[in-house]
Coordinates of N, CA and C and ligand atoms in Angstrom, one line a residue:
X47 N -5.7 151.2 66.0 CA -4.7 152.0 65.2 C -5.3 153.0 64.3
X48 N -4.7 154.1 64.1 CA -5.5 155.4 62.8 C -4.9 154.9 62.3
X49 N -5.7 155.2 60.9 CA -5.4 155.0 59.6 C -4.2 156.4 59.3
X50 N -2.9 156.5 58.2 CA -2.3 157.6 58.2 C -3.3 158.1 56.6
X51 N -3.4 159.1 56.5 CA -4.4 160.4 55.7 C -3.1 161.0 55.3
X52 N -2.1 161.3 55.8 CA -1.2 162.2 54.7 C 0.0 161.6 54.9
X53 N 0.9 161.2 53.5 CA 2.6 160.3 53.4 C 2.9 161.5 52.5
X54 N 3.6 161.6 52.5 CA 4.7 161.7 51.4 C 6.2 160.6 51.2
X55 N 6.2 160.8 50.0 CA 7.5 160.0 50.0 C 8.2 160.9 48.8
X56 N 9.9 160.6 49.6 CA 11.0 160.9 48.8 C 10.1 162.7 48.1
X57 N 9.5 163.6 48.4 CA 9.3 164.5 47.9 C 10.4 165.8 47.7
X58 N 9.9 166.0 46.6 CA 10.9 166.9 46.2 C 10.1 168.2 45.6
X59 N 10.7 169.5 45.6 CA 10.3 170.7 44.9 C 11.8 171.6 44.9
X60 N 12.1 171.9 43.5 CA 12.9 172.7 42.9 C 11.9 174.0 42.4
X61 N 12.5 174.9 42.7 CA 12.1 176.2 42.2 C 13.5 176.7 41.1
X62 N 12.6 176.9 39.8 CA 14.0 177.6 39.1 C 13.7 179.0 38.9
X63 N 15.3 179.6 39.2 CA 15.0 181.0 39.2 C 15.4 181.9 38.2
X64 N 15.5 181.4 37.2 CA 16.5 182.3 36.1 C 18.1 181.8 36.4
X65 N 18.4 182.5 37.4 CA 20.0 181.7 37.5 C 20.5 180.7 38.1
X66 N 19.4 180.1 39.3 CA 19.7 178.8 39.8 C 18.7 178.2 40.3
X67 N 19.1 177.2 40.4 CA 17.8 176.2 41.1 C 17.7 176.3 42.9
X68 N 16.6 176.5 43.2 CA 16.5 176.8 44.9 C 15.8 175.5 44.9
X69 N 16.2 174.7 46.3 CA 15.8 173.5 46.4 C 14.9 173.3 47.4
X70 N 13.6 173.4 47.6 CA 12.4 173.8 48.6 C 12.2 172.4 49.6
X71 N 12.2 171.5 49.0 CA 12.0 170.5 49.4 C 12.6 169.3 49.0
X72 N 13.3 168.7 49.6 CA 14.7 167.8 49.7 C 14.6 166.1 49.9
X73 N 13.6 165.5 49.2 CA 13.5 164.0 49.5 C 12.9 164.1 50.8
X74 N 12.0 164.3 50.9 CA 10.9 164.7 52.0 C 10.0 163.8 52.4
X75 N 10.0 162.7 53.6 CA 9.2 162.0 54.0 C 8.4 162.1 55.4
X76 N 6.8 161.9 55.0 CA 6.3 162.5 56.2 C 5.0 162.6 56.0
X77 N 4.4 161.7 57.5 CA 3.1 160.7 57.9 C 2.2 161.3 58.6
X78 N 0.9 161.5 58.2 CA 0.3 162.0 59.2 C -0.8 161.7 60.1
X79 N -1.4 161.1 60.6 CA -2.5 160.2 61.3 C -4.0 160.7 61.0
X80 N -4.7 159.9 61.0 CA -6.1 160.7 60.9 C -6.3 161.0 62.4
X81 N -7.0 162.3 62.4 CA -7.5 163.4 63.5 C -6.0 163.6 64.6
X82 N -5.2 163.5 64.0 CA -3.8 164.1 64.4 C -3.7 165.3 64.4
X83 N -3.4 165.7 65.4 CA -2.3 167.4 65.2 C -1.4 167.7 65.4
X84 N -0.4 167.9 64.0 CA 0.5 168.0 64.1 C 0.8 169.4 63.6
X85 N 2.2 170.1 64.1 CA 2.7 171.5 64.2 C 4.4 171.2 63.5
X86 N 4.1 171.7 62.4 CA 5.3 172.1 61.5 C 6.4 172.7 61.7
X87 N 7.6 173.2 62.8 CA 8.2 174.4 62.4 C 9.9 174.5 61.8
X88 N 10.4 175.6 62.3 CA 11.8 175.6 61.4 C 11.9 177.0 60.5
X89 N 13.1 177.1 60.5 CA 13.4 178.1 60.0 C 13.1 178.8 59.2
X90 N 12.9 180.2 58.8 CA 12.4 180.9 57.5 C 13.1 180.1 56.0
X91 N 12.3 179.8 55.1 CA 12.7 178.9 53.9 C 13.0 177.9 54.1
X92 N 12.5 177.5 55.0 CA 13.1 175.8 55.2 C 12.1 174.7 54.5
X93 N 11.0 175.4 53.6 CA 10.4 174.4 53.0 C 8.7 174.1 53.4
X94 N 8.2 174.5 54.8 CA 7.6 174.7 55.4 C 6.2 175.0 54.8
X95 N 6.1 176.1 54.0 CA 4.8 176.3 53.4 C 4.7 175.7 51.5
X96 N 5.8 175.5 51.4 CA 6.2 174.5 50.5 C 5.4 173.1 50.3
X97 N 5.8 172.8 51.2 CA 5.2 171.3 51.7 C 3.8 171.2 52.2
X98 N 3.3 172.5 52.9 CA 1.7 172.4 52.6 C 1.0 172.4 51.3
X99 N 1.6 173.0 50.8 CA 1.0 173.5 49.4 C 0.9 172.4 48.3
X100 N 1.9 171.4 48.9 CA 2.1 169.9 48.4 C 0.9 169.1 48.7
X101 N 0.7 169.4 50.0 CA -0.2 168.4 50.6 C -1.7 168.8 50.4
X102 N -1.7 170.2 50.5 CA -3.1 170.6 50.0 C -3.5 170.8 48.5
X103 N -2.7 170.3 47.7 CA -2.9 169.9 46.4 C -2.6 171.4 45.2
X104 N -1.8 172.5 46.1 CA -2.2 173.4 45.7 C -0.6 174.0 44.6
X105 N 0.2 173.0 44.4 CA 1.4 173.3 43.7 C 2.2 171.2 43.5
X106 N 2.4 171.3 42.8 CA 2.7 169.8 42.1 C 4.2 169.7 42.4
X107 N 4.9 168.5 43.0 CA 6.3 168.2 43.1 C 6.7 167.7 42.1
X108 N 8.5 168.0 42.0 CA 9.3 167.6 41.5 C 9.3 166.3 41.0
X109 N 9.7 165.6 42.5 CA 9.7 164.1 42.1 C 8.6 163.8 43.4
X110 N 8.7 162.7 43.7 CA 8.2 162.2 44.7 C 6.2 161.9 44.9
X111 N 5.9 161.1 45.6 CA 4.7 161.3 46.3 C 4.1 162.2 46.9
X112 N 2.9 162.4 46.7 CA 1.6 162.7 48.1 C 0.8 162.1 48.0
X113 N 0.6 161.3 49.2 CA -1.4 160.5 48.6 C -1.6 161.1 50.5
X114 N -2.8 161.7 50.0 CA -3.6 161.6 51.1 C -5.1 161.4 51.1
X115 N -5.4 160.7 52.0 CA -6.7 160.0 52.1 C -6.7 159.0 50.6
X116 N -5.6 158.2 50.7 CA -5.5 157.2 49.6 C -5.5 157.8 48.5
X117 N -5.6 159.0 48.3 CA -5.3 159.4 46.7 C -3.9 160.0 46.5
X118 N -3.3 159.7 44.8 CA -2.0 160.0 44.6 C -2.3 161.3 44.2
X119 N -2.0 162.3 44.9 CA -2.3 163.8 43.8 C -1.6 163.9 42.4
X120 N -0.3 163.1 42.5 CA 0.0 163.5 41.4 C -0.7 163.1 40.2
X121 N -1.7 161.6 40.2 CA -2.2 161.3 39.3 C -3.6 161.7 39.3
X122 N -4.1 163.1 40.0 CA -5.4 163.7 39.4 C -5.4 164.1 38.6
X123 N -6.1 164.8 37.7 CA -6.4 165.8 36.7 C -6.6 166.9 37.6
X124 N -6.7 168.0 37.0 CA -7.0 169.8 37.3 C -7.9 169.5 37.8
X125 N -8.7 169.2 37.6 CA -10.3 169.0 37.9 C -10.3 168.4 38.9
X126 N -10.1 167.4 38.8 CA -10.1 166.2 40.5 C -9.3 166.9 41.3
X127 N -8.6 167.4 41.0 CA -7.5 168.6 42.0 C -8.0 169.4 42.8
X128 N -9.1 170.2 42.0 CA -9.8 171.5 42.1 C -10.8 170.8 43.2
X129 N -11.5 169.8 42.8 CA -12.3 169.2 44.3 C -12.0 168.4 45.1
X130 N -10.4 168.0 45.3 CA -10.1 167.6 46.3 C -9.6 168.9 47.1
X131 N -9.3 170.1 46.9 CA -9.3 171.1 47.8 C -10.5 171.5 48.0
X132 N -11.5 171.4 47.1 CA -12.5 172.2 47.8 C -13.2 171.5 48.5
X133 N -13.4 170.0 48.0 CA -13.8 169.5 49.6 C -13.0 168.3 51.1
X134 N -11.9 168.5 50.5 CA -11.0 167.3 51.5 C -10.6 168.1 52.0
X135 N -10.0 169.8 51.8 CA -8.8 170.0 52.7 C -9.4 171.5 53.0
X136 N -9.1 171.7 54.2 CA -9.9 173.5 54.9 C -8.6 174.0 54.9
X137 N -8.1 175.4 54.1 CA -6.8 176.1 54.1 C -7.3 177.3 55.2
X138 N -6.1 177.4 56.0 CA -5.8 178.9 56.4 C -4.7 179.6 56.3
X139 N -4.7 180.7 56.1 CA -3.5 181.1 55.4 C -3.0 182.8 56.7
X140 N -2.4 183.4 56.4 CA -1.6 184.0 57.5 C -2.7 185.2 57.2
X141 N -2.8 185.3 55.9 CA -3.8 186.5 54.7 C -5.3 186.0 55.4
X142 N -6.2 186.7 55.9 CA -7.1 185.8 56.1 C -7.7 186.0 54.3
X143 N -7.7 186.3 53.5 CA -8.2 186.7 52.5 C -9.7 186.4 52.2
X144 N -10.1 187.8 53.3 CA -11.6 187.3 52.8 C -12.0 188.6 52.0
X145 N -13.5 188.1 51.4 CA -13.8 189.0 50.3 C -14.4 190.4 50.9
X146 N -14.0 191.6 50.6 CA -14.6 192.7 51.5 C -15.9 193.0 50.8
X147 N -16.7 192.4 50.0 CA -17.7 193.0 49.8 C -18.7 191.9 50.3
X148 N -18.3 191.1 50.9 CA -19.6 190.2 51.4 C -19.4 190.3 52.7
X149 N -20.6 190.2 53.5 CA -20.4 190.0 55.3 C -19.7 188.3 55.7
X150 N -19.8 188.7 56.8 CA -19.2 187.1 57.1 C -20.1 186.0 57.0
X151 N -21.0 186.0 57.0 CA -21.8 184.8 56.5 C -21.8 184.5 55.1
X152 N -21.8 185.4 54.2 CA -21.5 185.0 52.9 C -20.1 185.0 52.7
X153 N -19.1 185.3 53.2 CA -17.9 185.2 53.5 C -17.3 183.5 53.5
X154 N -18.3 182.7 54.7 CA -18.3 181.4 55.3 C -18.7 180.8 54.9
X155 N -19.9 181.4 53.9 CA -20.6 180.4 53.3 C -20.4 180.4 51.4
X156 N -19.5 181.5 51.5 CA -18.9 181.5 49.8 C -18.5 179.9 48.7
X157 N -17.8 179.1 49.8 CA -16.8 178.0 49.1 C -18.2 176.7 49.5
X158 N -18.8 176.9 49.9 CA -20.2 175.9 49.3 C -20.3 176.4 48.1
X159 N -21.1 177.6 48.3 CA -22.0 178.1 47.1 C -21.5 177.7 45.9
X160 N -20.3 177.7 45.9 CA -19.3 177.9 45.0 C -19.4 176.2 44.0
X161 N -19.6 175.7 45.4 CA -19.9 174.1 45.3 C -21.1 173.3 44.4
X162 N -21.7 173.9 44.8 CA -23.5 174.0 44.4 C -23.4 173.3 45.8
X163 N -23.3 172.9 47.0 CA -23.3 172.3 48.3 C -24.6 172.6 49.0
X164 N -24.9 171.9 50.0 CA -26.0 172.3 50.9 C -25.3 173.3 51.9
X165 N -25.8 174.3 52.6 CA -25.1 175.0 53.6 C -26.6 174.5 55.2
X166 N -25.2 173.9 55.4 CA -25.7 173.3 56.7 C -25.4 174.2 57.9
X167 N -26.7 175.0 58.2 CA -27.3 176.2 59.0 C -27.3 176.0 60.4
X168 N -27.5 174.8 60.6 CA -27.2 174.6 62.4 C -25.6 173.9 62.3
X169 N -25.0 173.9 61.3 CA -23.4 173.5 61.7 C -23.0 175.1 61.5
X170 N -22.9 175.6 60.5 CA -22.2 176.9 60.6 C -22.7 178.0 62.1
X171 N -24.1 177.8 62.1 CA -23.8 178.8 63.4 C -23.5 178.0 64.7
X172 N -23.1 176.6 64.8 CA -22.1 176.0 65.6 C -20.9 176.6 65.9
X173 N -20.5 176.5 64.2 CA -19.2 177.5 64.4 C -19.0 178.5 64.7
X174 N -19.8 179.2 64.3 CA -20.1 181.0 65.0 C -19.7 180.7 66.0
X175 N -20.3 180.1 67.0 CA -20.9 180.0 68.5 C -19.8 180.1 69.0
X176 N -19.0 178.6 68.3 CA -17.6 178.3 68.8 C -16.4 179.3 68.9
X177 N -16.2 179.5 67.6 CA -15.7 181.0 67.2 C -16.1 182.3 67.8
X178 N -16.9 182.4 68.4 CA -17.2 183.7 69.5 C -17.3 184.9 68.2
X179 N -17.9 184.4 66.4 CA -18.2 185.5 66.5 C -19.7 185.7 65.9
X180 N -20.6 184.4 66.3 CA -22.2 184.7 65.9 C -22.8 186.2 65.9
X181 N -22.2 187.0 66.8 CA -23.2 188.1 66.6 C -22.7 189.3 65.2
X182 N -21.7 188.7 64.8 CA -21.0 189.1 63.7 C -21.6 189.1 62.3
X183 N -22.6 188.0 62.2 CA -22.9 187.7 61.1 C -22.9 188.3 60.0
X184 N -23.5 189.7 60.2 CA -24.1 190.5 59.3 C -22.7 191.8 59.2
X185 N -21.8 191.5 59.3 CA -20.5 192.5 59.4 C -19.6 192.4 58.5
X186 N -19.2 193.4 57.9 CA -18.3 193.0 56.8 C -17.3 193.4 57.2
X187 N -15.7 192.5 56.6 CA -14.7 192.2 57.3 C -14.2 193.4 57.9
X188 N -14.1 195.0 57.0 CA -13.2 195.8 57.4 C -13.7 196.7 58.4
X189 N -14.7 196.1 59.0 CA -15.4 196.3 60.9 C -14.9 194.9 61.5
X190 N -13.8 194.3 61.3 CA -13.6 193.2 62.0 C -12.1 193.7 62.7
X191 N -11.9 193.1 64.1 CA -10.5 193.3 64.3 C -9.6 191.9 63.8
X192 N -8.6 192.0 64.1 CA -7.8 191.1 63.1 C -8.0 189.9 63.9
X193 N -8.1 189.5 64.7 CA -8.7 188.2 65.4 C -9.8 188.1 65.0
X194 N -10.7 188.9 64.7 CA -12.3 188.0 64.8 C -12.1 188.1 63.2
X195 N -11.1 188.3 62.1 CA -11.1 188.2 60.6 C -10.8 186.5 60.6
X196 N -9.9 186.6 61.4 CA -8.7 185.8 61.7 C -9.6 184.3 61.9
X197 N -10.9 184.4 62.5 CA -11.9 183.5 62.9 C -12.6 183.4 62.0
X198 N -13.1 184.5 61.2 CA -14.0 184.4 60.4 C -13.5 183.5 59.0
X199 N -12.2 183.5 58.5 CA -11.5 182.6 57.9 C -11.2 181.0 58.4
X200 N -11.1 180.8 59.2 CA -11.2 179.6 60.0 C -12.7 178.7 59.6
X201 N -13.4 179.9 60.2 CA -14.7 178.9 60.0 C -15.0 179.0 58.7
X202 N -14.8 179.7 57.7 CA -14.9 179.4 56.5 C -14.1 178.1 55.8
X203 N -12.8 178.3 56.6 CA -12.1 176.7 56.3 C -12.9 175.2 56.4
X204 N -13.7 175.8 57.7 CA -14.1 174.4 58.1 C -15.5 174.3 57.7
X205 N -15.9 175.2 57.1 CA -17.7 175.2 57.0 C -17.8 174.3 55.9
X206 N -17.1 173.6 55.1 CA -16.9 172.7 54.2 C -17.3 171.3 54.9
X207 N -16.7 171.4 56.5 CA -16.3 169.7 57.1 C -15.2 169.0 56.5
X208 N -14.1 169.8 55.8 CA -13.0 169.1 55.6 C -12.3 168.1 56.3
X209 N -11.5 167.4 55.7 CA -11.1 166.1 56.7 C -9.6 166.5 56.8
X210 N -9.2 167.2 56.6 CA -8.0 168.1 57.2 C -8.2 169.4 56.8
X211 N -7.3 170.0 57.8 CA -7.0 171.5 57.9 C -5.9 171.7 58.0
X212 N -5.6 172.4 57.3 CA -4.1 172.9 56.8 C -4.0 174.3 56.7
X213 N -2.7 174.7 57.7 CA -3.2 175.9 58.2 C -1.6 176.6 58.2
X214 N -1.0 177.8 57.7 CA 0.0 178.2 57.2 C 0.2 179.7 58.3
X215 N 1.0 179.7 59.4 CA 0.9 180.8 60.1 C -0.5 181.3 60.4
X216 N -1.0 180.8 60.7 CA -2.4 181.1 61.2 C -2.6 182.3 61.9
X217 N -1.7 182.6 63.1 CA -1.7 183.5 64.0 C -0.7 184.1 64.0
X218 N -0.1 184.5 62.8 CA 0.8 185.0 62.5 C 0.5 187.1 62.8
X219 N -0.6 186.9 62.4 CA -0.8 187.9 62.8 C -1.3 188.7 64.2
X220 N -1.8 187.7 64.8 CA -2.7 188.0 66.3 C -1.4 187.9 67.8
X221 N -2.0 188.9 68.6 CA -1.5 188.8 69.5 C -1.3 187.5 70.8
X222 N -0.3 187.3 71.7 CA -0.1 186.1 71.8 C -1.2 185.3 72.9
X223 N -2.0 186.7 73.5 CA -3.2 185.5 73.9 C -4.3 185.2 72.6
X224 N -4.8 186.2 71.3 CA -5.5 185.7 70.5 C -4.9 184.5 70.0
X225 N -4.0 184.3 69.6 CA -3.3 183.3 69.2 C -3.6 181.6 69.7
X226 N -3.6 182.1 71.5 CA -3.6 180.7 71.7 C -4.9 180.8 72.4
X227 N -5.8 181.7 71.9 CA -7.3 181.3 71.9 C -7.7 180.4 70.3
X228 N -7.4 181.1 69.5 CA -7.3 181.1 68.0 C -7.2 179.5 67.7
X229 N -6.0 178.9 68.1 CA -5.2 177.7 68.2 C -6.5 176.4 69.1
X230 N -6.7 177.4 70.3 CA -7.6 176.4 71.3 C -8.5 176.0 70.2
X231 N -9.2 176.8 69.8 CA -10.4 176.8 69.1 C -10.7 175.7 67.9
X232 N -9.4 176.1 67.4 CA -9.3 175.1 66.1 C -9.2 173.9 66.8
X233 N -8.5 173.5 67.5 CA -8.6 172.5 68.4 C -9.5 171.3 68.7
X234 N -10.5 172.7 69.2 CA -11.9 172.1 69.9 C -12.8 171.7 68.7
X235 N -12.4 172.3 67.9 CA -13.3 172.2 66.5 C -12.9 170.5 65.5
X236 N -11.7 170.5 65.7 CA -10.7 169.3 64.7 C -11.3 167.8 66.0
X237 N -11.6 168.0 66.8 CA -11.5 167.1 67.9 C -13.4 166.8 67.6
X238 N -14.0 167.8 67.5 CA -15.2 167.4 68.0 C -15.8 166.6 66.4
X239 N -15.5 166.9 65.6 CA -15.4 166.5 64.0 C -14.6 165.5 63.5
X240 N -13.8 165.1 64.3 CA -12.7 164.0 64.2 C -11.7 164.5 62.6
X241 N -11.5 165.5 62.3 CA -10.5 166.5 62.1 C -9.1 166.4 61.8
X242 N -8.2 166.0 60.7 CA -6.9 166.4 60.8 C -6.3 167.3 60.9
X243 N -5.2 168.1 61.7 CA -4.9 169.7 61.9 C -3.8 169.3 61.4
X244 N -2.7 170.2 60.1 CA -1.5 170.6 60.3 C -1.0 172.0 60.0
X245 N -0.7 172.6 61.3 CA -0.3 173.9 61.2 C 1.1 174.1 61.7
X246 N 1.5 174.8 60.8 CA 3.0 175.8 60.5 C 2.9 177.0 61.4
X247 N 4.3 177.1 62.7 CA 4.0 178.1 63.3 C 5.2 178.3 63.6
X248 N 5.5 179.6 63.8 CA 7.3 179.8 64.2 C 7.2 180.1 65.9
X249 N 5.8 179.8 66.4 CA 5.6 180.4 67.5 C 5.8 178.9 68.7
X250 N 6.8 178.6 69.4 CA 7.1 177.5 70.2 C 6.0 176.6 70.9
X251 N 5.2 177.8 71.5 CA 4.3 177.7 72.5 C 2.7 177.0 71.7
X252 N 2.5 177.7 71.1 CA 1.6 177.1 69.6 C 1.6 175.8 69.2
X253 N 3.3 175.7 68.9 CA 3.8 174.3 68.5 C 3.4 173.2 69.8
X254 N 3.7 173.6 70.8 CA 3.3 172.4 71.8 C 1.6 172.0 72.7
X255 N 0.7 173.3 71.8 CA -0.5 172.9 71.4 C -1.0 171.3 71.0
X256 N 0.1 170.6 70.0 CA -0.3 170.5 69.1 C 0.1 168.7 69.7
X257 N -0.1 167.8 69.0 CA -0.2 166.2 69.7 C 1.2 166.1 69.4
X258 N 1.9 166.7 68.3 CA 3.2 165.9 67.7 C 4.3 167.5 67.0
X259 N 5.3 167.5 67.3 CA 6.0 169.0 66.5 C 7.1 168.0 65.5
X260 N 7.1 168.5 64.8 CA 8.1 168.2 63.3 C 8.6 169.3 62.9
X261 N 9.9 169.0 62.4 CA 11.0 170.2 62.7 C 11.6 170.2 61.1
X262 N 11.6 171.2 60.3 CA 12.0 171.2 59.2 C 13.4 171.8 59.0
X263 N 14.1 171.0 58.5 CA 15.6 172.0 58.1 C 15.9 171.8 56.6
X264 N 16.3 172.6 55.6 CA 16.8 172.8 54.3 C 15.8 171.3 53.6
X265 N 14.6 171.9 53.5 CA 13.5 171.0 52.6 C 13.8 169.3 53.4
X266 N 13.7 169.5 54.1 CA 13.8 167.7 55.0 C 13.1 168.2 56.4
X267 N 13.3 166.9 56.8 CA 12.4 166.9 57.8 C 13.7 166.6 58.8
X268 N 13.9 167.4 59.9 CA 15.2 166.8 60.9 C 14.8 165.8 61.7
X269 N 15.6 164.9 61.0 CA 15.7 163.5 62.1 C 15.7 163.0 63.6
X270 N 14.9 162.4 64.0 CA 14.4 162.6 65.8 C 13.7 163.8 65.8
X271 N 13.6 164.5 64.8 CA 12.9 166.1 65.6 C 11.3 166.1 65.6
X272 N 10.7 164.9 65.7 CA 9.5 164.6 66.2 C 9.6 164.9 67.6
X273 N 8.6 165.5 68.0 CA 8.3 165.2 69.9 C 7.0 165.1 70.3
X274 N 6.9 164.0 70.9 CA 5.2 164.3 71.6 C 5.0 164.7 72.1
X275 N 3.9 165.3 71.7 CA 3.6 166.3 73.4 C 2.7 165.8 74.3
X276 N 2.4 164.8 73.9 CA 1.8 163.6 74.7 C 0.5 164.6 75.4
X277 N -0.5 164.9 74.9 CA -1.2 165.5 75.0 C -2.7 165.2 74.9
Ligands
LIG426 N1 7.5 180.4 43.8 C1 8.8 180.3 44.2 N2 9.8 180.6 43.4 C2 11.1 180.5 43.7 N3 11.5 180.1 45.0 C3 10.5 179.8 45.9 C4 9.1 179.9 45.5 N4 8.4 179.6 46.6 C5 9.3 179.3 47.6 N5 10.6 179.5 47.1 C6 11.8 179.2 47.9 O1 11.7 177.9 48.4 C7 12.3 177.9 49.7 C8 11.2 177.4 50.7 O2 10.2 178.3 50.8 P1 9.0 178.2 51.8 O3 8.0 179.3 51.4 O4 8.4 176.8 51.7 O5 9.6 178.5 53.2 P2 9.0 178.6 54.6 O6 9.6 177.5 55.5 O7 7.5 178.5 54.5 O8 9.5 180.0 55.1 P3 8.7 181.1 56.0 O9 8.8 180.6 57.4 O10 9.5 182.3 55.8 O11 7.3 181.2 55.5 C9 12.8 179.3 50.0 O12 14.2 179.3 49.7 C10 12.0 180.2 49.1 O13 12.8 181.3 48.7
LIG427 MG1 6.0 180.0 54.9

C-alpha cells in the first residue's frame, strides 16, 4: 500500500474583494498517493490553481487542513514554509519564469545555490539528456523556443529531487505535440525518481496521461469525478 503525501481536509479559501467574498475553495477534500499522478481539471475559476498553491505551501487557507508528507502547513512558521518549498515541492508554472540574464544551467541550477545545496552534476545533466536540451547549456532563455524554455523550467523544478511536483498549466503554452512530449517527459522523470506529479490541465488528452483525473467544480472536488486511467 503507498503511503498518501498530500490530504487536505474540509479546506477552504475566501478571497475578499472590497465588495464581496469570492469563494475559491469550498470544504475541499483531497488525497494524494506517493509517486502518483494525478491531473486536476475543471473549469476556469473553479479553484484549481487555488488549491495548488495550498498544497505547495505558497498561500495559507481559510479554514481547513494540508499536511503533506506528514506536515501540517498550517502550523509552520515562514521559515519552515520557505524550506518546505524549496526543498519538498518542484513548481511549474504556465510563466516558465526564468531569469533572462543567466543561461540555462545557472537557470537550473539557481534554486540550489540559493540553498547553499550541493549541485549534483551527473543528475542535472541526466536531466538535460532527458529533457533533450543538454546541448543548450550555455544559452540564455530568449534564444530558447517556448518548448525548450518550457523544459528548461521543468528541470529546474526537479533539479532540487523534490518529492512532488506541482505543476500549474504546464503546457499551456506549447503546441499539442510539445505538450504531450512535455507531459511524457515529466513522466519519465517522476517514475524513474519515485516522484509525486500533480498537474492542472484544461487539456483532456493531458489529463488522461496521468494515473488518476479529478474534476473540480465551484472550489470542491466533483463527486465520482475521479477516473482511472488505469495506466
Ligand atoms: N488573489 C485573488 N483575489 C481575489 N480572488 C481571487 C484571487 N485568486 C483567485 N481568485 C478567485 O478565486 C477563484 C478561483 O481561482 P483559481 O485561480 O483557483 O481558478 P482556476 O481554476 O485556476 O482557473 P483557471 O483555469 O482560469 O486558471 C476565481 O473566482 C478567482 O477569481
Ligand atoms: Mg489557474
Amino acid at each position: 500500500m503507498r503511503n498518501i503525501i498530500v490530504k487536505t481536509n474540509a479546506l477552504t479559501k475566501h478571497y475578499e474583494t472590497g465588495s464581496h467574498t469570492v469563494i475559491a475553495l469550498n470544504g475541499l477534500d483531497f488525497e494524494v498517493k506517493e509517486r502518483e499522478f494525478v491531473s486536476i481539471i475543471g473549469k476556469s475559476g473553479c479553484g484549481k490553481s487555488t488549491l495548488l498553491h495550498m498544497i505547495g505551501g505558497l498561500d495559507s487557507p481559510t479554514s481547513g487542513t494540508v499536511i503533506v508528507d506528514g506536515m501540517n502547513l498550517s502550523e509552520m512558521s515562514q521559515e519552515q514554509l520557505a524550506l518546505f518549498r524549496r526543498r519538498k515541492v518542484g513548481f511549474i508554472f504556465q510563466q516558465y519564469n526564468l531569469i533572462p540574464d543567466l543561461n540555462v544551467y545557472d537557470n537550473i541550477t539557481f534554486p540550489l545555490e540559493l540553498d547553499g545545496a550541493r549541485v549534483d552534476k551527473e543528475f542535472i545533466g541526466e536531466l538535460l539528456k532527458t529533457l533533450h536540451i543538454a546541448d543548450k547549456i550555455e544559452v540564455f532563455p530568449s534564444m530558447l523556443s517556448g518548448g525548450e524554455q518550457q523544459r528548461v523550467a521543468i528541470a529546474r523544478a526537479l533539479a532540487t529531487k523534490p518529492a512532488i511536483i506541482l505543476a500549474d498549466e504546464p503546457t499551456g503554452n506549447l503546441d499539442t505535440s510539445s505538450s504531450h512530449d512535455v507531459i511524457g517527459l515529466l513522466k519519465v522523470i517522476a517514475r524513474r525518481y519515485q516522484q509525486t506529479l500533480v498537474v492542472i490541465t484544461h487539456d483532456l488528452d493531458i489529463a488522461q496521461m496521468a494515473d488518476r483525473i479529478v474534476r473540480l467544480q465551484d472550489g470542491k472536488i466533483l463527486r465520482g469525478s475521479d477516473s482511472y486511467v488505469g495506466k
